[in-house]
Structures are given as C-alpha cells and as structure tokens.
PDB file of C-alpha atoms in Angstrom:
ATOM      1  CA  MET A   1       8.945 -18.091  -9.083  1.00 45.00           C
ATOM      2  CA  VAL A   2       9.060 -16.333 -12.448  1.00 44.00           C
ATOM      3  CA  GLN A   3       5.478 -17.488 -13.022  1.00 48.00           C
ATOM      4  CA  TYR A   4       4.269 -15.656  -9.861  1.00 48.00           C
ATOM      5  CA  SER A   5       6.182 -12.504 -10.812  1.00 47.00           C
ATOM      6  CA  VAL A   6       4.591 -12.496 -14.275  1.00 42.00           C
ATOM      7  CA  ILE A   7       1.125 -12.999 -12.763  1.00 48.00           C
ATOM      8  CA  PHE A   8       1.707 -10.167 -10.273  1.00 47.00           C
ATOM      9  CA  ILE A   9       2.932  -7.828 -13.015  1.00 48.00           C
ATOM     10  CA  TRP A  10      -0.113  -8.707 -15.126  1.00 45.00           C
ATOM     11  CA  ILE A  11      -2.444  -8.035 -12.163  1.00 49.00           C
ATOM     12  CA  CYS A  12      -0.724  -4.665 -11.612  1.00 47.00           C
ATOM     13  CA  PHE A  13      -1.181  -3.777 -15.294  1.00 43.00           C
ATOM     14  CA  VAL A  14      -4.875  -4.745 -15.259  1.00 43.00           C
ATOM     15  CA  ARG A  15      -5.466  -2.738 -12.064  1.00 50.00           C
ATOM     16  CA  LEU A  16      -3.736   0.281 -13.590  1.00 45.00           C
ATOM     17  CA  MET A  17      -5.912   0.043 -16.701  1.00 44.00           C
ATOM     18  CA  GLU A  18      -9.052  -0.054 -14.491  1.00 45.00           C
ATOM     19  CA  THR A  19      -8.314   3.316 -12.900  1.00 42.00           C
ATOM     20  CA  ASN A  20      -9.598   6.659 -14.127  1.00 39.00           C
ATOM     21  CA  SER A  21      -6.093   8.130 -14.190  1.00 39.00           C
ATOM     22  CA  ARG A  22      -3.209   6.319 -15.857  1.00 41.00           C
ATOM     23  CA  ASN A  23      -0.480   8.778 -14.899  1.00 47.00           C
ATOM     24  CA  ILE A  24       0.661   9.935 -11.500  1.00 48.00           C
ATOM     25  CA  PRO A  25       0.383  13.719 -11.485  1.00 50.00           C
ATOM     26  CA  GLU A  26       3.622  15.712 -11.399  1.00 52.00           C
ATOM     27  CA  ASN A  27       2.622  17.284  -8.094  1.00 49.00           C
ATOM     28  CA  ILE A  28       2.864  13.942  -6.262  1.00 50.00           C
ATOM     29  CA  LYS A  29       5.938  13.133  -4.219  1.00 50.00           C
ATOM     30  CA  VAL A  30       6.244   9.442  -3.399  1.00 51.00           C
ATOM     31  CA  GLN A  31       9.034   8.836  -0.932  1.00 52.00           C
ATOM     32  CA  ASN A  32      11.430   5.903  -0.992  1.00 53.00           C
ATOM     33  CA  VAL A  33      10.419   2.738   0.820  1.00 55.00           C
ATOM     34  CA  SER A  34      12.169   2.195   4.127  1.00 62.00           C
ATOM     35  CA  VAL A  35      12.128  -1.107   6.008  1.00 65.00           C
ATOM     36  CA  VAL A  36      10.727  -1.452   9.516  1.00 72.00           C
ATOM     37  CA  GLN A  37      12.330  -4.539  11.059  1.00 74.00           C
ATOM     38  CA  ASN A  38      10.053  -4.688  14.118  1.00 80.00           C
ATOM     39  CA  ILE A  39       6.748  -2.823  14.474  1.00 78.00           C
ATOM     40  CA  GLU A  40       6.895  -2.905  18.286  1.00 80.00           C
ATOM     41  CA  SER A  41      10.340  -1.266  18.334  1.00 83.00           C
ATOM     42  CA  PHE A  42       9.225   1.220  15.680  1.00 81.00           C
ATOM     43  CA  LEU A  43       6.262   2.271  17.821  1.00 81.00           C
ATOM     44  CA  GLU A  44       8.438   2.516  20.947  1.00 85.00           C
ATOM     45  CA  ASN A  45      10.762   4.887  19.079  1.00 85.00           C
ATOM     46  CA  HIS A  46       7.801   6.900  17.737  1.00 81.00           C
ATOM     47  CA  SER A  47       5.636   7.092  20.852  1.00 82.00           C
ATOM     48  CA  THR A  48       3.519   9.980  19.529  1.00 84.00           C
ATOM     49  CA  LEU A  49       2.131   7.880  16.674  1.00 78.00           C
ATOM     50  CA  SER A  50      -1.231   6.162  16.972  1.00 76.00           C
ATOM     51  CA  VAL A  51      -1.692   2.890  15.116  1.00 76.00           C
ATOM     52  CA  ILE A  52      -4.839   2.329  13.045  1.00 79.00           C
ATOM     53  CA  PRO A  53      -5.241  -1.211  11.615  1.00 78.00           C
ATOM     54  CA  LEU A  54      -6.457  -1.599   8.020  1.00 79.00           C
ATOM     55  CA  GLN A  55      -9.230  -4.050   7.126  1.00 77.00           C
ATOM     56  CA  LYS A  56      -7.842  -7.320   5.654  1.00 76.00           C
ATOM     57  CA  GLN A  57      -9.304  -9.831   3.157  1.00 71.00           C
ATOM     58  CA  SER A  58      -7.573 -13.068   2.150  1.00 65.00           C
ATOM     59  CA  LYS A  59      -7.803 -15.792  -0.527  1.00 62.00           C
ATOM     60  CA  SER A  60      -6.170 -19.195  -0.164  1.00 58.00           C
ATOM     61  CA  SER A  61      -3.851 -20.756  -2.754  1.00 61.00           C
ATOM     62  CA  HIS A  62      -0.197 -21.805  -2.890  1.00 78.00           C
ATOM     63  CA  LEU A  63       0.454 -18.141  -2.178  1.00 84.00           C
ATOM     64  CA  TRP A  64      -1.883 -16.072  -0.081  1.00 88.00           C
ATOM     65  CA  ALA A  65      -3.401 -13.027  -1.748  1.00 89.00           C
ATOM     66  CA  LEU A  66      -4.266 -10.488   0.942  1.00 93.00           C
ATOM     67  CA  ARG A  67      -6.024  -7.187   0.410  1.00 94.00           C
ATOM     68  CA  TYR A  68      -5.889  -4.346   2.912  1.00 96.00           C
ATOM     69  CA  MET A  69      -8.354  -1.480   2.548  1.00 96.00           C
ATOM     70  CA  LEU A  70      -8.953   1.820   4.269  1.00 96.00           C
ATOM     71  CA  GLY A  71     -11.587   4.446   3.492  1.00 95.00           C
ATOM     72  CA  ILE A  72     -14.298   4.494   0.827  1.00 92.00           C
ATOM     73  CA  LYS A  73     -13.695   4.847  -2.906  1.00 90.00           C
ATOM     74  CA  VAL A  74     -16.319   6.889  -4.727  1.00 87.00           C
ATOM     75  CA  GLU A  75     -16.924   7.720  -8.390  1.00 86.00           C
ATOM     76  CA  ASN A  76     -14.962  10.989  -8.574  1.00 86.00           C
ATOM     77  CA  ASP A  77     -11.829   9.660  -6.851  1.00 91.00           C
ATOM     78  CA  TYR A  78      -8.710   9.269  -8.951  1.00 90.00           C
ATOM     79  CA  LEU A  79      -5.418   7.450  -8.527  1.00 92.00           C
ATOM     80  CA  LEU A  80      -2.975   9.688  -6.655  1.00 90.00           C
ATOM     81  CA  ALA A  81      -0.089   7.201  -6.501  1.00 91.00           C
ATOM     82  CA  GLN A  82       0.813   3.544  -6.882  1.00 93.00           C
ATOM     83  CA  LEU A  83       3.668   1.744  -5.137  1.00 94.00           C
ATOM     84  CA  ALA A  84       4.711  -1.838  -5.897  1.00 95.00           C
ATOM     85  CA  ASP A  85       7.612  -4.186  -5.212  1.00 95.00           C
ATOM     86  CA  ALA A  86       8.382  -7.906  -5.053  1.00 94.00           C
ATOM     87  CA  SER A  87      11.078  -9.824  -3.179  1.00 93.00           C
ATOM     88  CA  ASP A  88      12.226 -13.412  -2.766  1.00 92.00           C
ATOM     89  CA  TYR A  89      14.174 -14.533   0.302  1.00 93.00           C
ATOM     90  CA  PRO A  90      16.396 -17.624   0.773  1.00 93.00           C
ATOM     91  CA  ALA A  91      14.534 -18.583   3.972  1.00 94.00           C
ATOM     92  CA  LYS A  92      11.292 -17.699   5.728  1.00 94.00           C
ATOM     93  CA  LYS A  93      11.433 -14.327   7.445  1.00 95.00           C
ATOM     94  CA  ASN A  94       9.244 -11.566   8.798  1.00 95.00           C
ATOM     95  CA  VAL A  95       9.017  -8.678   6.360  1.00 95.00           C
ATOM     96  CA  SER A  96       7.970  -5.088   7.122  1.00 95.00           C
ATOM     97  CA  VAL A  97       7.708  -2.253   4.621  1.00 95.00           C
ATOM     98  CA  ASP A  98       6.980   1.439   5.131  1.00 94.00           C
ATOM     99  CA  LEU A  99       4.579   2.861   2.545  1.00 95.00           C
ATOM    100  CA  LEU A 100       4.562   6.654   2.408  1.00 92.00           C
ATOM    101  CA  TYR A 101       2.351   8.933   0.376  1.00 91.00           C
ATOM    102  CA  THR A 102       2.892  12.669   0.724  1.00 85.00           C
ATOM    103  CA  GLU A 103       1.162  15.403  -1.214  1.00 71.00           C
ATOM    104  CA  LYS A 104       3.655  17.766  -2.832  1.00 66.00           C
ATOM    105  CA  GLY A 105       2.877  21.455  -2.897  1.00 56.00           C
ATOM    106  CA  VAL A 106      -0.525  23.001  -2.255  1.00 56.00           C
ATOM    107  CA  THR A 107      -2.605  21.057  -4.756  1.00 62.00           C
ATOM    108  CA  GLY A 108      -5.299  20.086  -2.283  1.00 69.00           C
ATOM    109  CA  ASP A 109      -5.200  16.316  -2.912  1.00 86.00           C
ATOM    110  CA  ILE A 110      -7.016  14.525  -0.081  1.00 91.00           C
ATOM    111  CA  LEU A 111      -6.780  10.756   0.465  1.00 94.00           C
ATOM    112  CA  THR A 112     -10.130   8.950   0.377  1.00 95.00           C
ATOM    113  CA  TYR A 113      -9.289   5.273  -0.166  1.00 96.00           C
ATOM    114  CA  ILE A 114      -6.255   3.002   0.014  1.00 96.00           C
ATOM    115  CA  GLU A 115      -6.052  -0.532  -1.316  1.00 96.00           C
ATOM    116  CA  ILE A 116      -2.981  -2.737  -0.851  1.00 97.00           C
ATOM    117  CA  ASP A 117      -2.743  -6.183  -2.473  1.00 96.00           C
ATOM    118  CA  THR A 118      -0.055  -8.607  -1.302  1.00 95.00           C
ATOM    119  CA  LEU A 119       1.128 -12.067  -2.319  1.00 94.00           C
ATOM    120  CA  GLN A 120       2.951 -14.056   0.365  1.00 94.00           C
ATOM    121  CA  ASP A 121       3.480 -17.598   1.687  1.00 92.00           C
ATOM    122  CA  THR A 122       1.206 -17.249   4.730  1.00 91.00           C
ATOM    123  CA  GLN A 123      -1.906 -15.301   5.584  1.00 90.00           C
ATOM    124  CA  GLU A 124      -0.140 -13.868   8.622  1.00 93.00           C
ATOM    125  CA  GLY A 125       0.381 -10.165   8.192  1.00 93.00           C
ATOM    126  CA  ASN A 126      -0.933  -6.736   9.037  1.00 94.00           C
ATOM    127  CA  ALA A 127      -1.097  -3.171   7.812  1.00 96.00           C
ATOM    128  CA  HIS A 128      -1.219  -0.202  10.183  1.00 95.00           C
ATOM    129  CA  VAL A 129      -1.561   3.538   9.685  1.00 95.00           C
ATOM    130  CA  VAL A 130       1.061   5.206  11.880  1.00 95.00           C
ATOM    131  CA  SER A 131       0.557   8.803  10.715  1.00 93.00           C
ATOM    132  CA  GLY A 132      -1.679  10.818   8.403  1.00 93.00           C
ATOM    133  CA  GLY A 133      -4.718   9.069   6.990  1.00 93.00           C
ATOM    134  CA  ILE A 134      -7.993   9.317   5.148  1.00 95.00           C
ATOM    135  CA  GLY A 135      -9.144  12.928   4.730  1.00 92.00           C
ATOM    136  CA  GLN A 136      -5.560  14.163   4.880  1.00 92.00           C
ATOM    137  CA  GLY A 137      -2.845  14.895   2.320  1.00 91.00           C
ATOM    138  CA  SER A 138      -0.409  12.226   3.522  1.00 91.00           C
ATOM    139  CA  ILE A 139      -0.236   8.774   5.070  1.00 94.00           C
ATOM    140  CA  HIS A 140       2.417   6.440   6.497  1.00 95.00           C
ATOM    141  CA  ILE A 141       1.498   2.732   6.534  1.00 96.00           C
ATOM    142  CA  VAL A 142       3.569  -0.124   7.959  1.00 95.00           C
ATOM    143  CA  LEU A 143       2.879  -3.297   5.937  1.00 96.00           C
ATOM    144  CA  GLU A 144       3.924  -6.648   7.474  1.00 95.00           C
ATOM    145  CA  ALA A 145       4.146 -10.278   6.343  1.00 95.00           C
ATOM    146  CA  LYS A 146       5.130 -13.079   8.732  1.00 95.00           C
ATOM    147  CA  GLN A 147       7.388 -16.024   7.918  1.00 95.00           C
ATOM    148  CA  THR A 148       7.391 -15.734   4.133  1.00 95.00           C
ATOM    149  CA  GLU A 149       9.956 -16.482   1.442  1.00 92.00           C
ATOM    150  CA  ARG A 150       8.032 -14.519  -1.194  1.00 93.00           C
ATOM    151  CA  PHE A 151       6.480 -11.123  -0.743  1.00 95.00           C
ATOM    152  CA  SER A 152       5.043  -8.661  -3.210  1.00 95.00           C
ATOM    153  CA  TYR A 153       2.722  -5.731  -2.797  1.00 96.00           C
ATOM    154  CA  ASN A 154       0.821  -3.291  -4.959  1.00 97.00           C
ATOM    155  CA  ALA A 155      -0.555  -0.233  -3.150  1.00 97.00           C
ATOM    156  CA  HIS A 156      -3.061   2.206  -4.679  1.00 96.00           C
ATOM    157  CA  PHE A 157      -3.711   5.598  -3.090  1.00 94.00           C
ATOM    158  CA  TYR A 158      -6.948   7.261  -4.247  1.00 94.00           C
ATOM    159  CA  GLY A 159      -8.280  10.716  -3.523  1.00 92.00           C
ATOM    160  CA  ARG A 160      -9.823  13.900  -4.794  1.00 88.00           C
ATOM    161  CA  LYS A 161      -8.893  17.515  -5.127  1.00 77.00           C
ATOM    162  CA  THR A 162     -10.300  20.078  -2.754  1.00 71.00           C
ATOM    163  CA  LEU A 163     -10.102  23.815  -3.174  1.00 62.00           C
ATOM    164  CA  LYS A 164      -7.395  25.400  -1.031  1.00 58.00           C
ATOM    165  CA  LEU A 165      -7.767  29.104  -0.464  1.00 56.00           C
ATOM    166  CA  MET A 166      -4.583  31.121  -0.782  1.00 56.00           C
ATOM    167  CA  THR A 167      -4.048  33.682   1.997  1.00 53.00           C
TER     168      THR A 167
END
C-alpha cells in the first residue's frame, strides 16, 4: 500500500509542476471535505439541487485510475485550487466525498475546467455537480467510489479572472 501512496504523491507533484500557477492565491477559500454517505439520500434532503454528471475516463490495472472532467481548459486558465486525499479501509465499502470550491471575496475568479483523478479498487464510481459549476465562482461536487478498500483523489480547479465592476 505504501507503494501506491508514493506513486500517487509523485503523480500529484508532477501535475502541480505542470500547471502555470504553483501557489493557491490567498483569495481562495477551500472548505473542509464532508462525507456524503448516500447520494440518493443527499439529493432527497437537498431537493432544490440539480445533478450534473461529469465525464469519466478509466485505465485498467491492479487499481483503477479514473479521471473525471468538466468544462474546457484553455491557455490562459490557471490553477485556482487543488484538493487531494487518500484512504485505506479494512473492508470494501462505498465511499462518497464532497468537494467544494468557493471563491473568496470579489476577485472575479470564474471556473472553466475541473479535473479529478482517482485511484480505487473498481471502476465503479461517479462524480456529480450538485451546485455551482463552470462559468461560476463556486462548485460542489459529490465524488463516489463503489466497493473499494483503497481510495485516493486529486482534484484540480482551473479558471480565469474576469473584471468585476464595483458599484
């Protein structure tokens, strides 16, 4: 298991080095991760939310590497925030994680592209936007993995600044 953690950390480091921005700006507020145990119950309790599925790519190996993407990344986009975590469980279980990005202040950061890489035991999983989204200053994504003993994710939120007029 240590081997997979080292590989994941190395991948995160390489991805960070590929980006135009190496530091998360001070104006960014990344909220704590909260766990959604059941997406159906979550949606029942938040009936005003509309769910938007993210596109998924997968690669087969001992662990499945899945990539979820939303939006289009263009040349002038920069890294707004990065969230990552890894967990091991004693038995297979369904895992759900809330990923939240919220713009802090009136900086005018607008989300343009989101990329989430996961490593897990199966290719069964999903990612859904439950609020906010591309073209907005915030987003709430529910990330799920089914029947896994290992789960790690690395989420990148890209965007650009737009001019906000003060009134």
